[in-house]
């Protein structure tokens, strides 16, 4: 059975609550594609109005981060229980910006992945290399390490339902896009790594996105690759162009 495409917008630190609702109303009629799961991952303060705004549409709402404890003295953090109660279905975990600016590690990513599954939230687990790592030829080794630690103690059933987002760090927000061949090569290596950890059935089920300056023009060729199951889209998800990315096959 073919894997269903999943195209997610990562809004990052953009859009006030009122702006979020306005953008959703603009995008609603533009992102209708029965072949694709459509997801907006929005800032925490936007989640509740966004969940309300997407009711009756094909859009789901995700979070951009969460903490790995149920509750407690963790000022400024968001718990998985808060997310599920608000209607969140997905959460981005381990984005390169979280790793770079907020000291997230492979180990904290793993803790968050396990906690997300515990609460029935699907993690979108991010991985990706720097330009130096690519130039030194260690891309696949580095990403295999990220994946193996992220999936520590994750059950086969959980893993099969997860989403992985491959985002070469050098292509995020730079306008540079990995070639289709580069993106497919790494996404296949990720799937092969999952097959090693689990088995071919889990590897065939897991969905792998490409992210990093995805545009309406690059989406059709990227999403046609055998191991690329959609995209994690940054800046373009804040514009009407996101409709063309979601409807890449029309």
XYZ file of N, CA and C in Angstrom:
750
model
N 0.851 -1.192 0.000
C 0.000 0.000 0.000
C 0.893 1.250 0.000
N 0.665 2.176 -0.922
C 1.537 3.356 -0.984
C 1.385 4.232 0.256
N 2.484 4.844 0.636
C 2.435 5.748 1.798
C 1.726 7.042 1.410
N 0.909 7.525 2.315
C 0.184 8.773 2.079
C 1.124 9.949 2.312
N 1.142 10.886 1.388
C 1.997 12.062 1.525
C 1.545 12.918 2.707
N 2.512 13.544 3.377
C 2.218 14.494 4.453
C 3.029 15.766 4.214
N 2.323 16.875 4.066
C 2.970 18.160 3.803
C 2.639 19.082 4.968
N 3.677 19.500 5.668
C 3.507 20.287 6.894
C 4.150 21.653 6.741
N 3.455 22.656 7.209
C 4.041 23.985 7.303
C 4.629 24.186 8.687
N 5.874 24.613 8.748
C 6.504 24.965 10.026
C 6.563 26.487 10.071
N 5.674 27.077 10.877
C 5.555 28.531 10.889
C 6.691 29.213 11.634
N 7.409 28.455 12.466
C 8.496 29.021 13.273
C 7.948 30.161 14.147
N 8.739 31.197 14.436
C 8.247 32.267 15.312
C 7.641 33.379 14.462
N 6.517 33.027 13.835
C 5.781 33.968 12.985
C 4.287 33.823 13.255
N 3.557 34.890 13.074
C 2.101 34.947 13.149
C 1.577 35.093 14.577
N 0.971 36.232 14.830
C 0.217 36.427 16.071
C -1.055 35.590 15.972
N -1.771 35.388 17.074
C -3.014 34.605 16.988
C -3.995 35.128 15.942
N -4.188 36.434 15.882
C -5.137 36.972 14.893
C -4.613 36.795 13.472
N -3.301 36.969 13.293
C -2.712 36.746 11.968
C -2.817 35.278 11.564
N -2.673 34.380 12.534
C -2.765 32.946 12.256
C -4.138 32.587 11.707
N -5.165 33.099 12.351
C -6.533 32.812 11.898
C -6.756 33.367 10.491
N -6.258 34.564 10.254
C -6.409 35.176 8.931
C -5.706 34.352 7.850
N -4.491 33.888 8.153
C -3.751 33.072 7.184
C -4.463 31.751 6.916
N -4.964 31.121 7.972
C -5.679 29.856 7.796
C -6.904 30.046 6.907
N -7.644 31.122 7.122
C -8.827 31.375 6.293
C -8.425 31.573 4.832
N -7.279 32.213 4.601
C -6.784 32.394 3.235
C -6.394 31.067 2.593
N -5.739 30.204 3.393
C -5.182 28.961 2.849
C -6.201 27.826 2.735
N -7.227 27.857 3.554
C -8.193 26.743 3.574
C -8.624 26.264 2.183
N -9.108 27.149 1.323
C -9.558 26.663 0.013
C -8.423 26.279 -0.935
N -7.195 26.661 -0.585
C -6.058 26.440 -1.482
C -5.321 25.130 -1.208
N -5.582 24.513 -0.061
C -4.800 23.328 0.336
C -5.653 22.063 0.354
N -6.673 22.036 -0.466
C -7.536 20.857 -0.544
C -6.917 19.864 -1.525
N -6.435 18.754 -0.995
C -5.855 17.684 -1.820
C -6.133 16.367 -1.108
N -7.027 15.575 -1.672
C -7.452 14.329 -1.006
C -6.335 13.296 -0.903
N -5.220 13.526 -1.601
C -4.108 12.571 -1.579
C -3.056 12.897 -0.525
N -3.268 13.980 0.230
C -2.217 14.498 1.108
C -2.776 14.817 2.494
N -2.013 14.480 3.546
C -2.291 14.992 4.884
C -1.677 16.386 4.976
N -2.490 17.370 5.353
C -2.046 18.755 5.417
C -1.980 19.194 6.875
N -0.863 19.795 7.242
C -0.598 20.086 8.642
C 0.054 21.460 8.768
N -0.427 22.250 9.720
C 0.235 23.502 10.073
C 0.800 23.358 11.481
N 2.122 23.453 11.628
C 2.760 23.454 12.941
C 2.988 24.910 13.327
N 2.288 25.335 14.371
C 2.193 26.766 14.681
C 2.779 27.064 16.053
N 3.137 28.331 16.320
C 3.615 28.698 17.652
C 2.581 28.340 18.725
N 3.065 28.060 19.931
C 2.184 27.581 21.002
C 1.004 28.508 21.245
N 1.243 29.815 21.193
C 0.168 30.763 21.494
C -0.917 30.766 20.418
N -0.590 30.245 19.233
C -1.547 30.194 18.123
C -2.350 28.900 18.079
N -1.988 27.901 18.880
C -2.578 26.570 18.720
C -4.094 26.587 18.894
N -4.587 27.143 19.980
C -6.027 27.070 20.253
C -6.845 27.812 19.198
N -6.523 29.059 18.848
C -7.293 29.688 17.766
C -7.127 28.975 16.425
N -5.953 28.381 16.176
C -5.737 27.664 14.910
C -6.592 26.410 14.839
N -6.666 25.673 15.944
C -7.506 24.467 15.981
C -8.962 24.830 15.687
N -9.416 25.930 16.258
C -10.787 26.388 15.991
C -10.947 26.770 14.521
N -9.948 27.465 13.984
C -10.049 27.988 12.617
C -10.073 26.887 11.561
N -9.442 25.741 11.837
C -9.381 24.683 10.821
C -10.558 23.713 10.894
N -11.437 23.876 11.864
C -12.573 22.952 11.990
C -13.376 22.916 10.688
N -13.714 21.699 10.275
C -14.469 21.525 9.043
C -13.616 21.496 7.793
N -12.294 21.658 7.955
C -11.386 21.623 6.799
C -10.540 20.350 6.854
N -9.658 20.197 5.873
C -8.758 19.038 5.838
C -7.437 19.300 6.548
N -7.322 20.449 7.229
C -6.062 20.848 7.852
C -6.003 20.359 9.297
N -4.857 19.804 9.678
C -4.594 19.449 11.070
C -3.589 20.442 11.653
N -3.605 20.568 12.985
C -2.696 21.496 13.647
C -1.666 20.717 14.459
N -0.411 21.124 14.311
C 0.680 20.535 15.079
C 1.395 21.613 15.879
N 2.254 21.164 16.789
C 3.068 22.072 17.596
C 4.499 22.052 17.072
N 5.261 23.076 17.450
C 6.648 23.196 16.996
C 7.642 22.606 17.989
N 7.157 22.256 19.184
C 8.046 21.750 20.233
C 7.186 21.330 21.410
N 7.744 20.521 22.306
C 7.110 20.214 23.588
C 8.186 19.713 24.537
N 7.861 19.681 25.817
C 8.828 19.194 26.802
C 8.589 17.709 27.072
N 9.571 17.057 27.687
C 9.478 15.606 27.874
C 8.997 15.197 29.268
N 8.473 16.145 30.047
C 7.858 15.808 31.334
C 6.354 16.061 31.251
N 5.599 15.343 32.102
C 4.142 15.463 32.076
C 3.673 16.830 32.574
N 4.313 17.324 33.623
C 3.966 18.634 34.191
C 5.053 18.983 35.192
N 4.981 20.176 35.777
C 5.944 20.506 36.815
C 6.554 21.882 36.690
N 7.644 22.073 37.424
C 8.295 23.383 37.534
C 9.265 23.595 36.370
N 8.692 23.777 35.189
C 9.490 23.971 33.974
C 8.960 25.217 33.273
N 9.266 26.356 33.836
C 8.717 27.631 33.388
C 8.927 27.839 31.884
N 7.848 28.166 31.214
C 7.924 28.475 29.788
C 7.754 27.293 28.867
N 7.687 26.065 29.419
C 7.571 24.883 28.566
C 6.105 24.480 28.366
N 5.879 23.644 27.359
C 4.550 23.143 27.021
C 4.563 21.626 27.173
N 3.582 21.082 27.892
C 3.554 19.634 28.128
C 2.747 18.916 27.045
N 2.992 17.616 26.877
C 2.198 16.859 25.894
C 0.719 16.821 26.243
N 0.386 16.815 27.529
C -1.028 16.825 27.919
C -1.707 18.111 27.477
N -0.985 19.230 27.577
C -1.532 20.506 27.107
C -1.817 20.444 25.608
N -0.899 19.839 24.871
C -1.064 19.758 23.419
C -2.247 18.882 23.036
N -2.364 17.712 23.654
C -3.471 16.823 23.291
C -4.805 17.449 23.664
N -4.862 18.100 24.825
C -6.112 18.732 25.254
C -6.511 19.858 24.312
N -5.527 20.507 23.703
C -5.803 21.605 22.769
C -6.162 21.106 21.370
N -5.989 19.807 21.116
C -6.353 19.252 19.815
C -5.204 19.048 18.853
N -3.986 19.035 19.392
C -2.795 18.848 18.557
C -2.590 17.372 18.224
N -2.253 17.090 16.961
C -2.048 15.712 16.503
C -0.573 15.377 16.247
N 0.228 16.398 15.957
C 1.628 16.200 15.590
C 2.492 17.201 16.346
N 3.773 16.866 16.511
C 4.710 17.818 17.093
C 6.071 17.667 16.413
N 6.665 18.792 16.034
C 8.023 18.788 15.487
C 9.002 18.609 16.648
N 9.922 17.685 16.489
C 10.909 17.418 17.541
C 12.313 17.455 16.949
N 13.188 18.209 17.603
C 14.596 18.211 17.218
C 14.921 18.999 15.971
N 14.125 20.027 15.675
C 14.472 20.867 14.530
C 15.877 21.445 14.729
N 16.589 21.634 13.638
C 17.980 22.096 13.742
C 18.080 23.435 14.472
N 17.041 24.275 14.360
C 17.068 25.544 15.091
C 16.956 25.320 16.593
N 16.186 24.321 16.993
C 16.094 23.971 18.417
C 17.439 23.438 18.913
N 18.082 22.657 18.084
C 19.387 22.097 18.469
C 20.441 23.196 18.562
N 20.422 24.110 17.586
C 21.465 25.139 17.530
C 21.270 26.221 18.591
N 20.055 26.722 18.738
C 19.823 27.880 19.604
C 19.416 27.522 21.032
N 18.863 26.310 21.221
C 18.314 25.965 22.532
C 18.915 24.687 23.108
N 20.075 24.325 22.602
C 20.907 23.260 23.178
C 20.228 21.897 23.239
N 19.318 21.632 22.290
C 18.719 20.298 22.256
C 19.750 19.305 21.715
N 19.697 18.097 22.246
C 20.639 17.039 21.876
C 19.875 15.835 21.336
N 20.605 14.884 20.788
C 19.975 13.636 20.347
C 19.250 12.971 21.516
N 19.821 13.073 22.707
C 19.217 12.429 23.884
C 17.911 13.101 24.295
N 17.856 14.432 24.273
C 16.596 15.096 24.619
C 15.557 14.876 23.522
N 16.000 14.781 22.293
C 15.078 14.446 21.199
C 14.433 13.094 21.467
N 15.226 12.121 21.857
C 14.697 10.791 22.158
C 13.671 10.830 23.296
N 13.967 11.591 24.348
C 13.018 11.715 25.458
C 11.695 12.312 24.989
N 11.779 13.314 24.128
C 10.555 13.948 23.620
C 9.779 13.004 22.705
N 10.483 12.248 21.884
C 9.829 11.283 20.996
C 9.039 10.263 21.821
N 9.678 9.707 22.831
C 9.006 8.710 23.676
C 7.785 9.304 24.364
N 7.904 10.532 24.848
C 6.792 11.178 25.550
C 5.660 11.509 24.583
N 5.987 11.918 23.378
C 4.940 12.192 22.384
C 4.115 10.938 22.113
N 4.788 9.818 21.892
C 4.072 8.567 21.649
C 3.205 8.185 22.847
N 3.704 8.418 24.042
C 2.958 8.093 25.261
C 1.609 8.817 25.287
N 1.572 9.998 24.698
C 0.349 10.804 24.698
C -0.413 10.739 23.377
N -0.005 9.863 22.488
C -0.722 9.709 21.228
C -0.490 10.825 20.230
N 0.617 11.545 20.391
C 0.976 12.599 19.442
C 2.029 12.039 18.485
N 1.848 12.277 17.204
C 2.815 11.783 16.220
C 4.004 12.735 16.139
N 5.212 12.244 16.417
C 6.386 13.122 16.303
C 6.860 13.251 14.863
N 7.241 14.464 14.508
C 7.964 14.710 13.259
C 9.417 14.918 13.674
N 10.231 13.900 13.481
C 11.586 13.864 14.030
C 12.558 14.411 12.991
N 13.204 15.519 13.341
C 14.066 16.210 12.373
C 15.509 15.713 12.436
N 16.123 15.648 11.274
C 17.546 15.312 11.181
C 18.121 16.090 10.004
N 19.433 16.240 9.997
C 20.059 16.960 8.889
C 21.476 17.377 9.213
N 22.246 17.566 8.166
C 23.666 17.848 8.317
C 23.996 19.294 7.992
N 25.139 19.760 8.489
C 25.643 21.085 8.149
C 26.373 21.017 6.803
N 26.710 22.181 6.278
C 27.451 22.226 5.019
C 28.829 21.585 5.185
N 29.474 21.831 6.332
C 30.789 21.231 6.580
C 30.700 19.712 6.583
N 29.680 19.181 7.235
C 29.527 17.718 7.284
C 29.300 17.148 5.894
N 28.507 17.834 5.084
C 28.303 17.344 3.714
C 29.610 17.410 2.921
N 30.329 18.516 3.051
C 31.572 18.658 2.282
C 32.629 17.643 2.704
N 32.570 17.204 3.970
C 33.535 16.219 4.462
C 33.069 14.772 4.248
N 31.894 14.614 3.639
C 31.425 13.274 3.270
C 30.885 12.440 4.412
N 30.437 13.080 5.496
C 29.952 12.315 6.647
C 28.432 12.439 6.823
N 27.741 12.931 5.802
C 26.301 13.157 5.912
C 25.554 11.914 6.384
N 25.743 10.794 5.701
C 24.955 9.594 6.018
C 25.302 9.073 7.412
N 26.589 9.057 7.756
C 26.996 8.594 9.091
C 26.366 9.457 10.181
N 26.381 10.756 9.975
C 25.848 11.682 10.971
C 24.341 11.493 11.138
N 23.634 11.367 10.037
C 22.176 11.239 10.104
C 21.770 9.877 10.665
N 22.512 8.846 10.348
C 22.229 7.531 10.948
C 22.356 7.601 12.470
N 23.337 8.337 12.955
C 23.489 8.495 14.411
C 22.278 9.221 14.998
N 21.864 10.308 14.348
C 20.691 11.034 14.833
C 19.463 10.128 14.889
N 19.258 9.337 13.852
C 18.078 8.471 13.784
C 18.151 7.362 14.833
N 19.303 6.732 14.961
C 19.420 5.614 15.905
C 19.165 6.059 17.340
N 19.660 7.240 17.708
C 19.428 7.714 19.078
C 17.988 8.183 19.241
N 17.433 8.839 18.243
C 16.041 9.311 18.334
C 15.068 8.158 18.544
N 15.365 6.997 17.973
C 14.438 5.855 18.024
C 14.766 4.848 19.129
N 15.673 5.206 20.029
C 16.007 4.321 21.138
C 14.767 4.038 21.985
N 14.454 2.766 22.182
C 13.302 2.306 22.988
C 11.949 2.628 22.374
N 11.917 3.045 21.128
C 10.652 3.230 20.406
C 10.234 1.870 19.844
N 8.978 1.481 20.056
C 8.520 0.164 19.604
C 8.342 0.151 18.084
N 8.323 -1.029 17.481
C 8.101 -1.092 16.032
C 6.792 -0.438 15.601
N 5.705 -0.664 16.347
C 4.417 -0.065 15.986
C 4.475 1.460 16.056
N 5.133 1.959 17.090
C 5.290 3.413 17.207
C 6.122 3.957 16.045
N 7.234 3.294 15.773
C 8.128 3.757 14.706
C 7.413 3.811 13.360
N 6.575 2.812 13.102
C 5.882 2.757 11.816
C 4.965 3.953 11.609
N 4.486 4.532 12.714
C 3.552 5.661 12.611
C 4.256 7.016 12.659
N 5.564 7.012 12.899
C 6.309 8.266 13.040
C 6.519 8.944 11.689
N 6.912 10.197 11.760
C 7.327 10.946 10.570
C 8.757 11.421 10.817
N 9.610 11.294 9.819
C 10.969 11.822 9.889
C 11.082 12.948 8.871
N 11.697 14.047 9.275
C 11.919 15.155 8.350
C 13.421 15.330 8.145
N 13.865 15.071 6.917
C 15.269 15.319 6.579
C 15.399 16.747 6.073
N 16.145 17.561 6.814
C 16.374 18.948 6.433
C 17.865 19.243 6.466
N 18.526 19.278 5.317
C 19.923 19.700 5.316
C 20.006 21.126 5.855
N 20.793 21.324 6.897
C 20.816 22.619 7.589
C 21.231 23.740 6.636
N 22.084 23.411 5.693
C 22.567 24.423 4.757
C 21.489 24.869 3.766
N 20.340 24.199 3.766
C 19.270 24.555 2.834
C 18.067 25.193 3.528
N 18.148 25.397 4.852
C 17.002 25.942 5.576
C 17.038 27.461 5.524
N 16.040 28.037 4.878
C 15.917 29.489 4.826
C 16.973 30.187 3.994
N 17.732 29.420 3.216
C 18.818 30.012 2.427
C 18.447 30.185 0.965
N 17.345 29.541 0.576
C 16.999 29.528 -0.844
C 17.698 28.414 -1.594
N 18.692 27.776 -0.942
C 19.373 26.633 -1.557
C 18.523 25.381 -1.315
N 18.404 24.567 -2.318
C 17.660 23.318 -2.179
C 18.602 22.186 -2.542
N 18.591 21.132 -1.732
C 19.348 19.945 -2.121
C 18.815 19.483 -3.471
N 19.686 18.966 -4.317
C 19.185 18.423 -5.576
C 18.241 17.277 -5.259
N 17.380 16.985 -6.209
C 16.448 15.868 -6.013
C 17.217 14.590 -5.702
N 18.330 14.397 -6.391
C 19.142 13.199 -6.175
C 19.715 13.174 -4.761
N 20.215 14.326 -4.275
C 20.755 14.392 -2.912
C 19.667 14.098 -1.878
N 18.507 14.685 -2.060
C 17.408 14.486 -1.112
C 16.960 13.029 -1.093
N 16.785 12.445 -2.258
C 16.363 11.049 -2.347
C 17.419 10.115 -1.739
N 18.691 10.395 -2.004
C 19.765 9.544 -1.481
C 19.719 9.478 0.050
N 19.560 10.637 0.700
C 19.554 10.654 2.160
C 18.265 10.043 2.702
N 17.136 10.340 2.067
C 15.873 9.769 2.551
C 15.875 8.242 2.411
N 16.492 7.724 1.365
C 16.622 6.266 1.234
C 17.534 5.715 2.322
N 18.622 6.424 2.626
C 19.533 5.974 3.687
C 18.820 5.953 5.042
N 17.944 6.923 5.269
C 17.160 6.942 6.511
C 16.233 5.726 6.554
N 15.563 5.441 5.450
C 14.665 4.283 5.410
C 15.448 2.986 5.620
N 16.626 2.898 5.018
C 17.484 1.712 5.205
C 17.894 1.577 6.676
N 18.168 2.699 7.325
C 18.543 2.687 8.736
C 17.382 2.184 9.596
N 16.172 2.635 9.290
C 14.986 2.165 10.019
C 14.797 0.658 9.803
N 15.058 0.188 8.597
C 14.960 -1.252 8.318
C 15.969 -2.042 9.146
N 17.145 -1.475 9.351
C 18.159 -2.146 10.189
C 17.716 -2.198 11.648
N 17.171 -1.088 12.137
C 16.745 -1.029 13.542
C 15.548 -1.955 13.760
N 14.611 -1.958 12.829
C 13.362 -2.721 12.969
C 13.309 -3.810 11.898
N 12.563 -3.565 10.838
C 12.488 -4.513 9.720
C 11.962 -3.781 8.488
N 11.838 -4.512 7.399
C 11.417 -3.885 6.146
C 9.998 -3.344 6.218
N 9.138 -3.998 6.999
C 7.743 -3.561 7.095
C 7.641 -2.194 7.762
N 8.391 -1.996 8.847
C 8.388 -0.696 9.518
C 8.975 0.361 8.590
N 10.064 0.009 7.919
C 10.708 0.954 7.003
C 9.780 1.349 5.861
N 8.939 0.398 5.424
C 8.011 0.688 4.332
C 6.843 1.556 4.783
N 6.572 1.572 6.091
C 5.428 2.323 6.619
C 5.779 3.756 6.997
N 6.986 3.964 7.509
C 7.350 5.278 8.046
C 7.390 6.317 6.930
N 6.910 7.511 7.246
C 6.896 8.576 6.246
C 8.086 9.507 6.460
N 8.777 9.831 5.377
C 9.972 10.670 5.430
C 9.748 11.908 4.571
N 9.835 13.066 5.209
C 9.671 14.332 4.509
C 11.033 14.898 4.139
N 11.033 15.750 3.097
C 12.197 16.587 2.830
C 11.836 18.011 3.209
N 12.773 18.725 3.807
C 12.563 20.129 4.135
C 13.813 20.925 3.813
N 13.637 22.186 3.549
C 14.772 23.046 3.250
C 14.532 23.817 1.972
N 13.869 24.974 2.098
C 13.586 25.843 0.946
C 12.745 25.139 -0.125
N 11.770 24.331 0.320
C 10.831 23.709 -0.625
C 9.956 24.805 -1.219
N 9.735 24.731 -2.526
C 8.923 25.738 -3.217
C 7.913 25.050 -4.127
N 6.998 25.834 -4.677
C 6.009 25.287 -5.610
C 6.693 24.673 -6.827
N 7.832 25.233 -7.225
C 8.516 24.716 -8.415
C 9.312 23.440 -8.130
N 9.874 23.319 -6.907
C 10.686 22.135 -6.604
C 9.863 20.966 -6.061
N 8.669 21.249 -5.543
C 7.876 20.202 -4.870
C 7.525 19.004 -5.758
N 7.023 19.187 -6.985
C 6.594 18.018 -7.761
C 7.698 16.984 -7.970
N 8.892 17.452 -8.326
C 9.990 16.509 -8.574
C 10.453 15.855 -7.268
N 10.551 16.645 -6.197
C 10.964 16.085 -4.902
C 9.984 15.020 -4.430
N 8.695 15.336 -4.469
C 7.684 14.442 -3.900
C 7.424 13.227 -4.786
N 7.966 13.229 -5.999
C 7.828 12.067 -6.878
C 8.870 10.994 -6.579
N 9.852 11.319 -5.746
C 10.919 10.358 -5.444
C 10.373 9.211 -4.588
N 10.912 8.004 -4.757
C 10.338 6.831 -4.070
C 10.422 6.875 -2.554
N 11.398 7.616 -1.998
C 11.552 7.627 -0.543
C 11.217 8.970 0.089
N 10.627 9.885 -0.679
C 10.229 11.193 -0.137
C 8.710 11.260 -0.096
N 8.183 11.384 1.118
C 6.736 11.268 1.329
C 6.080 12.601 1.682
N 6.652 13.680 1.169
C 6.094 14.998 1.455
C 7.165 15.947 1.919
N 6.739 17.060 2.519
C 7.704 18.085 2.880
C 7.385 18.763 4.198
N 8.442 19.247 4.845
C 8.326 20.150 5.986
C 8.745 21.518 5.445
N 7.775 22.405 5.337
C 7.949 23.647 4.576
C 7.999 24.831 5.530
N 9.030 25.651 5.417
C 9.180 26.809 6.287
C 8.503 28.042 5.728
N 9.304 28.984 5.215
C 8.797 30.274 4.788
C 7.652 30.215 3.801
N 7.688 29.257 2.878
C 6.638 29.177 1.854
C 5.285 28.795 2.438
N 5.262 28.262 3.674
C 3.980 27.870 4.269
C 3.216 29.073 4.814
N 3.855 30.239 4.821
C 3.219 31.460 5.324
C 2.604 32.281 4.193
N 2.583 31.714 2.990
C 2.094 32.434 1.817
C 1.067 31.583 1.074
N 0.330 32.228 0.199
C -0.650 31.502 -0.613
C 0.014 30.427 -1.470
N 1.317 30.597 -1.766
C 2.063 29.599 -2.547
C 2.010 28.211 -1.925
N 1.767 28.161 -0.604
C 1.716 26.855 0.050
C 0.641 25.969 -0.593
N -0.410 26.595 -1.099
C -1.449 25.822 -1.789
C -0.908 25.071 -2.987
N 0.014 25.701 -3.725
C 0.597 25.036 -4.898
C 1.501 23.885 -4.474
N 2.171 24.030 -3.324
C 3.024 22.938 -2.825
C 2.156 21.758 -2.431
N 1.069 22.024 -1.703
C 0.171 20.941 -1.268
C -0.473 20.264 -2.497
N -0.813 21.064 -3.483
C -1.471 20.518 -4.672
C -0.463 20.284 -5.802
N 0.713 19.800 -5.422
C 1.830 19.594 -6.361
C 1.473 18.642 -7.498
N 0.491 17.754 -7.250
C 0.185 16.700 -8.214
C -1.025 17.052 -9.085
N -1.420 18.315 -9.076
C -2.613 18.701 -9.848
C -2.258 19.665 -10.965
